[in-house]
Short mmCIF file of C-alpha atoms (C1' of nucleotides) in Angstrom, two decimals:
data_model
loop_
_atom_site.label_atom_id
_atom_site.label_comp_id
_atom_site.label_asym_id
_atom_site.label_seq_id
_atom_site.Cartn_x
_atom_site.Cartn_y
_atom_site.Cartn_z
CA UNK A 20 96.77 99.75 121.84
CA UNK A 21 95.95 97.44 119.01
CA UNK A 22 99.26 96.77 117.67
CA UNK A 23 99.43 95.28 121.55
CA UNK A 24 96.37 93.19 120.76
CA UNK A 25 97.91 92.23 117.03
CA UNK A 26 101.35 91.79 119.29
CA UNK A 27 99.18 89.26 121.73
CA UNK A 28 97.47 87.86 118.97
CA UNK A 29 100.34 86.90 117.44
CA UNK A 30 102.96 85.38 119.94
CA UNK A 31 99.72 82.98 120.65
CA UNK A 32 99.25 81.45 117.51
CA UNK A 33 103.19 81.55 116.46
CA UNK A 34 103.53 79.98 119.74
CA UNK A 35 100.76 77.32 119.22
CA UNK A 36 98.33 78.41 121.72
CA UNK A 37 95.79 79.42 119.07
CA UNK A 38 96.03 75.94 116.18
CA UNK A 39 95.81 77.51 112.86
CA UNK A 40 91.85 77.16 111.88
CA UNK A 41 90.66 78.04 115.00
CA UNK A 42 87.75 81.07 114.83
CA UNK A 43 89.09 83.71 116.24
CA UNK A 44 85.51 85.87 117.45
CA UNK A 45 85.61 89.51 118.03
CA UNK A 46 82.77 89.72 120.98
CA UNK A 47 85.34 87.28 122.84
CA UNK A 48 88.48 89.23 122.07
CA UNK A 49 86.91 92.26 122.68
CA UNK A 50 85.45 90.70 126.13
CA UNK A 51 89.33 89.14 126.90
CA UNK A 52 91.15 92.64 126.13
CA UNK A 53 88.84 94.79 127.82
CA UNK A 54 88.21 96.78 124.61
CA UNK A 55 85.53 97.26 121.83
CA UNK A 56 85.35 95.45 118.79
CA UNK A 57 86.74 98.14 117.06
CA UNK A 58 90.45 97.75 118.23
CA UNK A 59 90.35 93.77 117.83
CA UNK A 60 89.46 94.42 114.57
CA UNK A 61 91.92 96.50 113.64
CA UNK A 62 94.09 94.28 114.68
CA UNK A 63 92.90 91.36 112.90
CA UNK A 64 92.94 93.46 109.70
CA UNK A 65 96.63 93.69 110.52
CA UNK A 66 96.95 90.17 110.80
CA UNK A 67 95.09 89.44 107.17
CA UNK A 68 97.63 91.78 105.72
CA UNK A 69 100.16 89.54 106.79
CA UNK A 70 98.06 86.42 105.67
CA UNK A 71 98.20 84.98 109.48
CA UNK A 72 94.46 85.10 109.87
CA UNK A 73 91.73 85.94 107.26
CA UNK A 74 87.73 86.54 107.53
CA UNK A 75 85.13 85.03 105.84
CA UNK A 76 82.32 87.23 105.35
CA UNK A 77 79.62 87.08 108.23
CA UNK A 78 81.17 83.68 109.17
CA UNK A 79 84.02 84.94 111.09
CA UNK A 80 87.90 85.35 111.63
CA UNK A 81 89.77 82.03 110.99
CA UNK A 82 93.54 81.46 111.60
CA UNK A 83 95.32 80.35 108.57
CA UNK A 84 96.03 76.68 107.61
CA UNK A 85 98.00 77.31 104.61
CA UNK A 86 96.92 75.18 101.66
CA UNK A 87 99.86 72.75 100.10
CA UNK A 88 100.67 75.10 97.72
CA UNK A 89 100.74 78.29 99.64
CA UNK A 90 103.20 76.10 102.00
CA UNK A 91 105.00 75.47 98.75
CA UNK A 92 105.19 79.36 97.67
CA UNK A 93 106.14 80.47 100.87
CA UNK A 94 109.28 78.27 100.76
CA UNK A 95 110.12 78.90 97.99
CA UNK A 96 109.84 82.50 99.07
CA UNK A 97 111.85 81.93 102.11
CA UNK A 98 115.02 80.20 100.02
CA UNK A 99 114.86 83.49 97.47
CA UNK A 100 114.96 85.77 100.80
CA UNK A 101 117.33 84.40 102.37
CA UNK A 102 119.88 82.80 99.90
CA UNK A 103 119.76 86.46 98.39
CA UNK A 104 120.37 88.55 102.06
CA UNK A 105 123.46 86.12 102.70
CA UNK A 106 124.70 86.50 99.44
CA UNK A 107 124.63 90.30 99.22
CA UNK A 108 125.45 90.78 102.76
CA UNK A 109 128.96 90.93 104.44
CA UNK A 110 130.43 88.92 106.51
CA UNK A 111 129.12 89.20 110.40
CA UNK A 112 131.38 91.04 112.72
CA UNK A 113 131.78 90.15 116.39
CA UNK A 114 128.55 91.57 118.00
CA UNK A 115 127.01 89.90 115.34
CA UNK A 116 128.58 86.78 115.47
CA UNK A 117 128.00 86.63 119.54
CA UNK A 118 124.53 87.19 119.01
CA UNK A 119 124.08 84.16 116.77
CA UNK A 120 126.28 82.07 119.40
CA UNK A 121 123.64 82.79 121.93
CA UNK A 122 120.95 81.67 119.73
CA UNK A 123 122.01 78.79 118.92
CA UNK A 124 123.02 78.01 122.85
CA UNK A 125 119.08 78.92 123.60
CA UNK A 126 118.27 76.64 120.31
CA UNK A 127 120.06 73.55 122.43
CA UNK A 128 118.72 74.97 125.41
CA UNK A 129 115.17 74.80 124.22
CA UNK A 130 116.35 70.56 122.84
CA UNK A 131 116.94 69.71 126.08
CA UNK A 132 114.13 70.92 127.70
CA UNK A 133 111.79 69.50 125.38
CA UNK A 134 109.44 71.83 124.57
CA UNK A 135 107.99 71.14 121.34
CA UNK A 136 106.29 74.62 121.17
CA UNK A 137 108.90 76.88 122.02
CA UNK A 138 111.34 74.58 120.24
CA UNK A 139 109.55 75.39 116.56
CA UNK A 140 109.08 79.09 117.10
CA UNK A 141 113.16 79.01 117.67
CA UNK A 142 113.48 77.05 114.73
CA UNK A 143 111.94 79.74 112.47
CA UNK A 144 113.26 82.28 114.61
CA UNK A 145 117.05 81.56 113.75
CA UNK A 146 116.05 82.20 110.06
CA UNK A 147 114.74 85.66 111.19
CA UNK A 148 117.33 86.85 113.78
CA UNK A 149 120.13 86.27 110.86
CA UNK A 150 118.45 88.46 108.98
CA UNK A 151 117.87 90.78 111.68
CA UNK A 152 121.55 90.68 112.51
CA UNK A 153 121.80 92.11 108.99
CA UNK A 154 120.56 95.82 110.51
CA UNK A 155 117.88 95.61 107.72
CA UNK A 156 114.78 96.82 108.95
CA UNK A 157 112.57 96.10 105.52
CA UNK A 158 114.04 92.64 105.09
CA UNK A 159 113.95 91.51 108.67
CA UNK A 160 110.19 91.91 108.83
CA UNK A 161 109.26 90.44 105.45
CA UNK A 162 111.73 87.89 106.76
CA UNK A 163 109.53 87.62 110.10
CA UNK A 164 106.20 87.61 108.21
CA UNK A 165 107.17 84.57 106.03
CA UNK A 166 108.40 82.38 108.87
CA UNK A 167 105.06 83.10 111.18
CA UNK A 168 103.79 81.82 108.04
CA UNK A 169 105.71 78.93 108.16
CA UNK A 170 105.14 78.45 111.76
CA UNK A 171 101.49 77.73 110.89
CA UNK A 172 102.02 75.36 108.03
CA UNK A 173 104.86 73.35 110.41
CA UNK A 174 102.14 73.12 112.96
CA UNK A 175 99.60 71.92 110.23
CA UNK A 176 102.00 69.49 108.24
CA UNK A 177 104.72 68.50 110.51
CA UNK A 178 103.30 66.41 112.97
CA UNK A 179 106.89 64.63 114.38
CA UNK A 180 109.80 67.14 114.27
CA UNK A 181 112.42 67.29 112.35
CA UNK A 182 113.85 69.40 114.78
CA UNK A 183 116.61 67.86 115.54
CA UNK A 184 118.08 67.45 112.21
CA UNK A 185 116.94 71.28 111.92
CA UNK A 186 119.56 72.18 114.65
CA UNK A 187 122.45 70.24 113.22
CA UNK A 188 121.35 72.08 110.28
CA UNK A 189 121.25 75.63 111.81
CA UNK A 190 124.52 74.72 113.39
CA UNK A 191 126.27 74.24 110.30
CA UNK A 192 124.62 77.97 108.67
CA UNK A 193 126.01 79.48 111.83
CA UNK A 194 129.07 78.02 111.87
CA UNK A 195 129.65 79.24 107.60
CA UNK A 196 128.77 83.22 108.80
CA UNK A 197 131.10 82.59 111.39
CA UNK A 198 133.99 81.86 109.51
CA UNK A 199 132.92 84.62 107.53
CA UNK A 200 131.89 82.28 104.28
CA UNK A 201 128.52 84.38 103.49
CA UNK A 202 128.59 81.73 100.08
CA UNK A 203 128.89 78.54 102.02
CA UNK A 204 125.96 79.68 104.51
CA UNK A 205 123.63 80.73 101.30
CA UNK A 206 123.72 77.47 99.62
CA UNK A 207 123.92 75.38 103.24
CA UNK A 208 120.14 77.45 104.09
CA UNK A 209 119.15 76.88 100.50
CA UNK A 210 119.64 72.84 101.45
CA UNK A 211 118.20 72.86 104.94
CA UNK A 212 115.07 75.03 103.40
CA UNK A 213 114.83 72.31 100.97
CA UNK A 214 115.08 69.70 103.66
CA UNK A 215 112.60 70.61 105.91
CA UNK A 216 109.83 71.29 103.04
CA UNK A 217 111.39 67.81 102.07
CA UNK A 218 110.25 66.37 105.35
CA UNK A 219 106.45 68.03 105.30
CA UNK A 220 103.55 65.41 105.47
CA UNK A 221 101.77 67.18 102.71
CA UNK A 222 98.85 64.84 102.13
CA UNK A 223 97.87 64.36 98.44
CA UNK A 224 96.11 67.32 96.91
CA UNK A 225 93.89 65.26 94.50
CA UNK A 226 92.81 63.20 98.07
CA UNK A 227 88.91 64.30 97.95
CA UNK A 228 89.01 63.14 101.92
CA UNK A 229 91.59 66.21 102.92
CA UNK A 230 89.26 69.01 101.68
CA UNK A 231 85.90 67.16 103.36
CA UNK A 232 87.77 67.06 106.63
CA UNK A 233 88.52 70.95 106.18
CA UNK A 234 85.04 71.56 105.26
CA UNK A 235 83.56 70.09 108.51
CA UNK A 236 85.96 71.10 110.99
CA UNK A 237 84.95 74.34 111.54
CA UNK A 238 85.77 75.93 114.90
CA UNK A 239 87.96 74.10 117.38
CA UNK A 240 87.54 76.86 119.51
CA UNK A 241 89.95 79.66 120.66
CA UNK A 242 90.28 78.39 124.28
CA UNK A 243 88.28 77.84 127.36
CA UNK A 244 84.98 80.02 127.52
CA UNK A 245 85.40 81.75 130.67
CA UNK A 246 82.45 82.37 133.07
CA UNK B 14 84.98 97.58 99.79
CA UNK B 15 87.89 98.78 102.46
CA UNK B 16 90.08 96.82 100.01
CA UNK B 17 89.25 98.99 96.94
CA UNK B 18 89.45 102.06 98.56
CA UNK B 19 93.28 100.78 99.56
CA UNK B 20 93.74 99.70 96.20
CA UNK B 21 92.59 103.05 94.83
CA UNK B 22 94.47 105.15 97.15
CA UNK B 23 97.84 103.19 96.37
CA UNK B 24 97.31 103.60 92.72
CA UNK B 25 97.46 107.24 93.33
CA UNK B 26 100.42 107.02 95.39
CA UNK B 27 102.30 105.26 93.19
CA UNK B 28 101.43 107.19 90.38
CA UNK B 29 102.65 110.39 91.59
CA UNK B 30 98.86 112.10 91.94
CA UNK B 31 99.41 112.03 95.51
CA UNK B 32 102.98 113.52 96.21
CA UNK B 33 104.82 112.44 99.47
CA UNK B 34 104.10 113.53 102.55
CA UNK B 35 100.58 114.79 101.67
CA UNK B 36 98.18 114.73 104.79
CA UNK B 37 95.43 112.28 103.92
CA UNK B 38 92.21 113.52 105.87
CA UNK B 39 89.79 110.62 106.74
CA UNK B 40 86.97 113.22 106.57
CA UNK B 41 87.76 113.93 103.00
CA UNK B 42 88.84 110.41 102.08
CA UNK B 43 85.23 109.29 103.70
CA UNK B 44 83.29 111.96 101.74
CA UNK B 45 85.22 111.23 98.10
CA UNK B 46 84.43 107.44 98.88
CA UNK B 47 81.06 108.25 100.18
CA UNK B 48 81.56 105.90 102.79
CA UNK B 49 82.39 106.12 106.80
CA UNK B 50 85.65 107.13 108.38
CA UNK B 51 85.52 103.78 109.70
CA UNK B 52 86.27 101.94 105.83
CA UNK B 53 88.68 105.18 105.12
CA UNK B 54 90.23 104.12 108.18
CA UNK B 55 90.73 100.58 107.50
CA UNK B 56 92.27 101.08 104.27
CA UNK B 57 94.85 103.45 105.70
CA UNK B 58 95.41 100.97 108.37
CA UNK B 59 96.64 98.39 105.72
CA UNK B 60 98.22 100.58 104.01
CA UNK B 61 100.20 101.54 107.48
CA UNK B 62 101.25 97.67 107.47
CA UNK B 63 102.83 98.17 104.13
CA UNK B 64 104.48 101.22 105.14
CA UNK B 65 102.83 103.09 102.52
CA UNK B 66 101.23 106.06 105.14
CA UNK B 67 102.07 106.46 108.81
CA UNK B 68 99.78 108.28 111.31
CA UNK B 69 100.41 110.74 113.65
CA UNK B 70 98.59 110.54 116.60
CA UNK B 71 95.98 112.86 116.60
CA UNK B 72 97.90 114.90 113.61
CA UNK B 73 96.79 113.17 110.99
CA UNK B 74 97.82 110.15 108.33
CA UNK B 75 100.66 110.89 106.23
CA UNK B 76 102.03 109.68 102.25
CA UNK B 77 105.27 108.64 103.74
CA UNK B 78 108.82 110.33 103.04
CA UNK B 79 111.32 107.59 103.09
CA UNK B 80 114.28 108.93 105.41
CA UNK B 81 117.67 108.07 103.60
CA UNK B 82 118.24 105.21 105.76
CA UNK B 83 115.09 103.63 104.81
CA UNK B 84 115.74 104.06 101.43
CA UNK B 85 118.78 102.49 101.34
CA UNK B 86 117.64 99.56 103.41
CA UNK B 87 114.73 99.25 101.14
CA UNK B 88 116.82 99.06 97.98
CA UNK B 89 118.82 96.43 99.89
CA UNK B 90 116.06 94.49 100.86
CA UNK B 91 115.39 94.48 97.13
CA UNK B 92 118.81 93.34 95.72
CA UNK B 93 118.57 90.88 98.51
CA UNK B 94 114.70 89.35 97.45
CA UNK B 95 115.26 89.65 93.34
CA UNK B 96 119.42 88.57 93.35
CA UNK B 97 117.81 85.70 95.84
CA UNK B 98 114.84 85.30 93.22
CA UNK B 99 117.04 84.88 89.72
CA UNK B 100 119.02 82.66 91.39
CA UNK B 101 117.12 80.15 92.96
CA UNK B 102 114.48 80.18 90.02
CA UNK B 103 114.42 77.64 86.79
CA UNK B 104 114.65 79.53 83.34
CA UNK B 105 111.39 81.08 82.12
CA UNK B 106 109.25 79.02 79.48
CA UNK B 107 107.80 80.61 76.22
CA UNK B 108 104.88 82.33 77.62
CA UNK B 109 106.64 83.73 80.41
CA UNK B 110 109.05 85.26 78.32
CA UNK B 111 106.44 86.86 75.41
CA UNK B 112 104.76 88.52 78.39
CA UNK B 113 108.64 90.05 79.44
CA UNK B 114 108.67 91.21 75.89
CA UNK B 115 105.81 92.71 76.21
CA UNK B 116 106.94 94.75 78.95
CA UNK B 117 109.82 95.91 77.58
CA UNK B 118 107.29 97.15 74.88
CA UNK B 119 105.44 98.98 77.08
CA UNK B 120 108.28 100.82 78.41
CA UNK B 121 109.47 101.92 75.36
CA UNK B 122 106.41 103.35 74.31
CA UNK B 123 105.64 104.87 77.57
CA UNK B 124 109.52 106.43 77.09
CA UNK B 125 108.33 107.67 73.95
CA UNK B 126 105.24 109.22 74.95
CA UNK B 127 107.13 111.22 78.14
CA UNK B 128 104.86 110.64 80.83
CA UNK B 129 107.24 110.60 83.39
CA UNK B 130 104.82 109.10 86.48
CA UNK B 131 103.41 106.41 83.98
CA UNK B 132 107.53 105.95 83.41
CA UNK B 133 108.23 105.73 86.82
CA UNK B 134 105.56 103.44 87.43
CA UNK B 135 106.32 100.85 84.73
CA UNK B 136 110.25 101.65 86.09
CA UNK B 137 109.31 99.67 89.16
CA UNK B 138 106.78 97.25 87.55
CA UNK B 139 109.35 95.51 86.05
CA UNK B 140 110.96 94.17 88.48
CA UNK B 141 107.52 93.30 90.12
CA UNK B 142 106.39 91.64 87.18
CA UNK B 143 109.36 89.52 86.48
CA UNK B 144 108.72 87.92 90.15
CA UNK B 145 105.14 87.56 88.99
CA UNK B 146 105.81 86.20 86.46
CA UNK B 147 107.59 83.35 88.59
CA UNK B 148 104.13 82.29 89.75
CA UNK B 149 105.02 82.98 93.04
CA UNK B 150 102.50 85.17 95.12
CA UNK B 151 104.02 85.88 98.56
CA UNK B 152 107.05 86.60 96.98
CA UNK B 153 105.44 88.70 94.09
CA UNK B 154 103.47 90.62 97.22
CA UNK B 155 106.68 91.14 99.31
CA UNK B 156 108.09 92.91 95.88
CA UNK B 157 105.08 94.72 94.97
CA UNK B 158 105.57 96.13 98.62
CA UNK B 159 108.73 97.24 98.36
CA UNK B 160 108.55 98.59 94.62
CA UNK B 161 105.85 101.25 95.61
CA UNK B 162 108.43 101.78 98.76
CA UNK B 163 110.71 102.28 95.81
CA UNK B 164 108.52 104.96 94.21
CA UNK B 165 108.09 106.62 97.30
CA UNK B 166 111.93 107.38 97.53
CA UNK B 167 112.15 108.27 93.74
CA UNK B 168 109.42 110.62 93.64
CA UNK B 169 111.55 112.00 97.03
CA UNK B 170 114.85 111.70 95.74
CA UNK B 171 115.03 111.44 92.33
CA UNK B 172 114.26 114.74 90.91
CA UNK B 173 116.01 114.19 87.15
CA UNK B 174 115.01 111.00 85.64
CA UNK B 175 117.99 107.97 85.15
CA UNK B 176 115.32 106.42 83.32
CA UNK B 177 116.80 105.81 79.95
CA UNK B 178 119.52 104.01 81.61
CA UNK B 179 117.33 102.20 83.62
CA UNK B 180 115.52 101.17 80.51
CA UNK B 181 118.47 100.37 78.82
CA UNK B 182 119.74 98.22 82.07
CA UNK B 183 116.06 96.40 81.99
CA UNK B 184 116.66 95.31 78.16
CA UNK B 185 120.09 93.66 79.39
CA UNK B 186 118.19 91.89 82.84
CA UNK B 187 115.41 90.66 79.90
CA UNK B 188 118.18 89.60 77.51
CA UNK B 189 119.52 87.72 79.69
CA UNK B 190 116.25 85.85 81.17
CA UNK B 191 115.49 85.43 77.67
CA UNK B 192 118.55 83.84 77.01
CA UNK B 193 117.89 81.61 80.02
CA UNK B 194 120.97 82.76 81.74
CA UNK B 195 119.59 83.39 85.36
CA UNK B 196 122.95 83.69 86.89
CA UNK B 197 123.85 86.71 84.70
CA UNK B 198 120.22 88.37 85.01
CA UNK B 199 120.50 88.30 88.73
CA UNK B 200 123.84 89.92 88.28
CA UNK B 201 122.71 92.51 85.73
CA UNK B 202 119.96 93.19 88.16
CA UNK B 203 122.36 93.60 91.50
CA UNK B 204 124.19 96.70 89.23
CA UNK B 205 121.35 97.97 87.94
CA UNK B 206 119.91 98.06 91.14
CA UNK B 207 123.44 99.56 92.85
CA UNK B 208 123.33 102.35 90.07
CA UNK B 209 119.42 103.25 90.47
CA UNK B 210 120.40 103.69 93.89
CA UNK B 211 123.84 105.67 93.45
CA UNK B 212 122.10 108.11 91.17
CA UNK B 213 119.59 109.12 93.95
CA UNK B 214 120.12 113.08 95.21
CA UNK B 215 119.55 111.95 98.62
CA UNK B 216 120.60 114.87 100.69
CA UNK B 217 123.36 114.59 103.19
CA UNK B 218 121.68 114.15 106.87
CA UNK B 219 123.77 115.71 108.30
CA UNK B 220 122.73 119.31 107.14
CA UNK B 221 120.20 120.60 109.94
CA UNK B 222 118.50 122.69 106.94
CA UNK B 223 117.01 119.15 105.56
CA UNK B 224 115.34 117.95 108.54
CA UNK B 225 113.48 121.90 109.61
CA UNK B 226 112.14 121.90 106.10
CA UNK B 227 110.54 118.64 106.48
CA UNK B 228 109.27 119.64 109.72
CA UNK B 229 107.95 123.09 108.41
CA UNK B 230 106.29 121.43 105.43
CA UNK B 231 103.38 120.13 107.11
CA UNK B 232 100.24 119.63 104.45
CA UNK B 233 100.58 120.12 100.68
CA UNK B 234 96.71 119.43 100.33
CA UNK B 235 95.78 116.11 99.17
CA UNK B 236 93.94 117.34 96.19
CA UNK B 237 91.61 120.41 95.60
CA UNK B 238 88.86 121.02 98.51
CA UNK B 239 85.78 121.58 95.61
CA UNK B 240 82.52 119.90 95.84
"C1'" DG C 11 104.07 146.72 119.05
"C1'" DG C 12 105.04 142.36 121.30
"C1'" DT C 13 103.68 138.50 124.03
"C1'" DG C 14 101.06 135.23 126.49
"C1'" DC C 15 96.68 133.07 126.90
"C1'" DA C 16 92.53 131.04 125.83
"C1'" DA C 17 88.67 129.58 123.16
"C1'" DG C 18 87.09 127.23 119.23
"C1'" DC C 19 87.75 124.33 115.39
"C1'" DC C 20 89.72 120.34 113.48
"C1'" DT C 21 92.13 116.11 113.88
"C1'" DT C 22 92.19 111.16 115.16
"C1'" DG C 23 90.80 107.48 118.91
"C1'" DT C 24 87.34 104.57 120.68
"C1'" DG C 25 82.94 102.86 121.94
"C1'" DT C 26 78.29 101.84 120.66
"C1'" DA C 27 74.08 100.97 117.87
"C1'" DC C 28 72.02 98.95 114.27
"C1'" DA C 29 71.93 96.39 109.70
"C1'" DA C 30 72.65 92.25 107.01
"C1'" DG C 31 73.63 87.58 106.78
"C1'" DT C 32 74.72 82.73 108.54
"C1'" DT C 33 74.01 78.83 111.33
"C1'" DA C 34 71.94 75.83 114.52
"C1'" DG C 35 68.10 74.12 116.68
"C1'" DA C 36 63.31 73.59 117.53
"C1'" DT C 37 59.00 72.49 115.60
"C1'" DG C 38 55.55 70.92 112.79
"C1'" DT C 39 54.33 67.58 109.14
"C1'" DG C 40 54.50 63.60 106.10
"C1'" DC D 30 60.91 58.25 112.65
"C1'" DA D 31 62.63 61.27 108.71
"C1'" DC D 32 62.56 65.62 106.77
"C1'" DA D 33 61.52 70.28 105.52
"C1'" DT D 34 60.84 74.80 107.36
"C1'" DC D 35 60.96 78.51 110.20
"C1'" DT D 36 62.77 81.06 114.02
"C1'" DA D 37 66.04 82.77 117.13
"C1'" DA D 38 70.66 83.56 118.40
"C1'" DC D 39 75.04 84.88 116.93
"C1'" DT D 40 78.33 86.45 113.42
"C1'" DT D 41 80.61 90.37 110.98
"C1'" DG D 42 79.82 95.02 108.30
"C1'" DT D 43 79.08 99.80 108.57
"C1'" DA D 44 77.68 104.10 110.29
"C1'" DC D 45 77.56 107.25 113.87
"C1'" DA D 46 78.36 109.68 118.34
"C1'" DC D 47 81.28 111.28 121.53
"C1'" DA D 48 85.99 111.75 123.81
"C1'" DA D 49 90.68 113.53 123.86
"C1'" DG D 50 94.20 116.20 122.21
"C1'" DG D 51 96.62 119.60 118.87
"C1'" DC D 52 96.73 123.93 116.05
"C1'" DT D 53 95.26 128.43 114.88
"C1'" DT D 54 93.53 132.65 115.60
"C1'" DG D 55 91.82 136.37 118.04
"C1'" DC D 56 92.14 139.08 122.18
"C1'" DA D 57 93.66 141.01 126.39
"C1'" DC D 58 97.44 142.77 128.74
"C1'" DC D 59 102.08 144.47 129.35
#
DNA sequence: GGTGCAAGCCTTGTGTACAAGTTAGATGTG
DNA sequence: CACATCTAACTTGTACACAAGGCTTGCACC
């Protein structure tokens, strides 16, 4: 049951129903899942372990907002990852390479409809099906943990989206494993990595005004407060 | 707390006091910690997220026993994350290269002494510590992660020890940070990698007599039951 | 002797009670 | 009115109690 709740948990805030920084209380979990506190906090624990929430003692459970240079790390983490699965992997065969075809039609899909939300959990997901498409279990979840991780700090730093630009970008990756040139792909994600940290609004670190506004924004509030 | 009680636990894991597939009892973990099953439990629980231990329902929690296809994908996943690290990192500085030195050191004397766990330890801390050394922590976590996976499958699989010629093959991947050459470090380390791996005695799965044993082998004992 | 069954012990799973600490708000005081 | 202080409500931290299911061992029966 609480890798359900973790599951739930999850999908919200990777999804942008839960904005990183919100308090995340375990009466009100406990209350929405119809459980005790023990199971929600279990699966919060699970959560810190993959650095998407994390507790402050007797204050309460907080969703991430990565700091700049956690954001930075975890890019730099993502290039490593995945400019070293494509070039140790070989080349896609045809399951594999239908599979990414259909992403990408759902990644247009998603462009047309408009939906902001859905559109940048695709975006990260494309990064993790590839790697998924590899058939390596180990790699595809690290490769899952670091882009929820980038999920929050898109929602915290990227206010417009470069999402389109992302596509064209994800287009071109897809199109290199297609043809079977696992080189060409490597360095063409190493670029669009690069790109879209590029095209962060990081505000200045040494900007005394960022960490006030941390400080006093404390809890925007999970959601409504039922009856 | 829970976190040094995971911390502890881990230690002994990796360090061979704890063999594989050892039943971990929360009762006894709670007493030795003189704590609740409730902390015991949480540590186990992160340590389940790091596929360290697995729990059987109502059975009991488990050192793992990496099957042979999670041990190959795991030393895939790691030619993947530390090819992907050497070559998308900038040549190590002074100080990061006296502390690589110093490893190598260590390993030499630990060679010379002939503890073999303490060996097998420092055998995977190397390639953990040369990502630390990059300064870059999710990345240094993710390897961490997968090193004491590592262990797990050598303390399984590897009953002889390759470890002169792994030492030997860590001198080379250290020349050649040392020399600044990333490109032929993150080679060196692909081979050294494919070779650790190739030298495994990893049964073949398709002999039925593999599989009963591990199911009659149920608990080894954690440790001695005294008081 | 062999076999099936059942009771008791031991395991984890989950809920609950209380302890310790933080925060916000009311209240009294200058 | 401004400000310090104290109290009350709410947070997580930890221990504990009980529930549910699995394994072992002893016993009855064939």
């Amino acid at each position: 049951m609480p890798k359900g709740i973790e599951k739930t948990l999850l999908s919200a805030i990777v999804e942008g129903r839960i904005a990183p920084g919100s308090r995340l209380s375990e009466n009100q979990l406990a209350e929405a899942f119809h459980v005790s506190r023990t199971l929600v906090r279990e699966a919060l624990t699970r959560l810190e372990t993959r650095h998407i929430v994390s507790v402050r003692p007797r204050r309460g459970w907080f969703v991430n907002r990565p700091s700049a240079e956690e954001a930075a790390a975890v890019f730099a983490a993502r290039r490593a990852v995945e400019y070293g699965f494509l070039k140790t992997s070989a080349p896609f065969g045809p399951a594999q390479i239908e599979r990414l075809k259909a992403h990408i039609a759902e990644e247009r899909a998603a462009i047309d409809a408009g939906d902001k939300a859905q559109l940048t959990y695709l975006m990260g997901d494309f990064h993790c099906r590839i790697i998924a498409l590899g058939g390596n279990d180990p790699l595809a979840e690290i490769m899952r943990n670091l882009t929820a991780r980038t999920i929050l700090i898109s929602l915290r730093y990227q206010p417009a989206e470069g999402a389109l630009a992302s596509h064209r970008d994800h287009c071109g990756i897809a199109g290199a494993i297609i043809a079977g040139d696992m080189d060409r792909a490597a360095d063409l994600s190493l670029a669009h990595l690069e790109e879209v940290e590029a095209g962060l609004r990081i505000p200045d670190a040494r900007d005394p005004l960022e960490d006030l506004r941390n400080t006093l924004r404390l809890d925007p509030a999970p959601g409504g407060q039922g009856h």
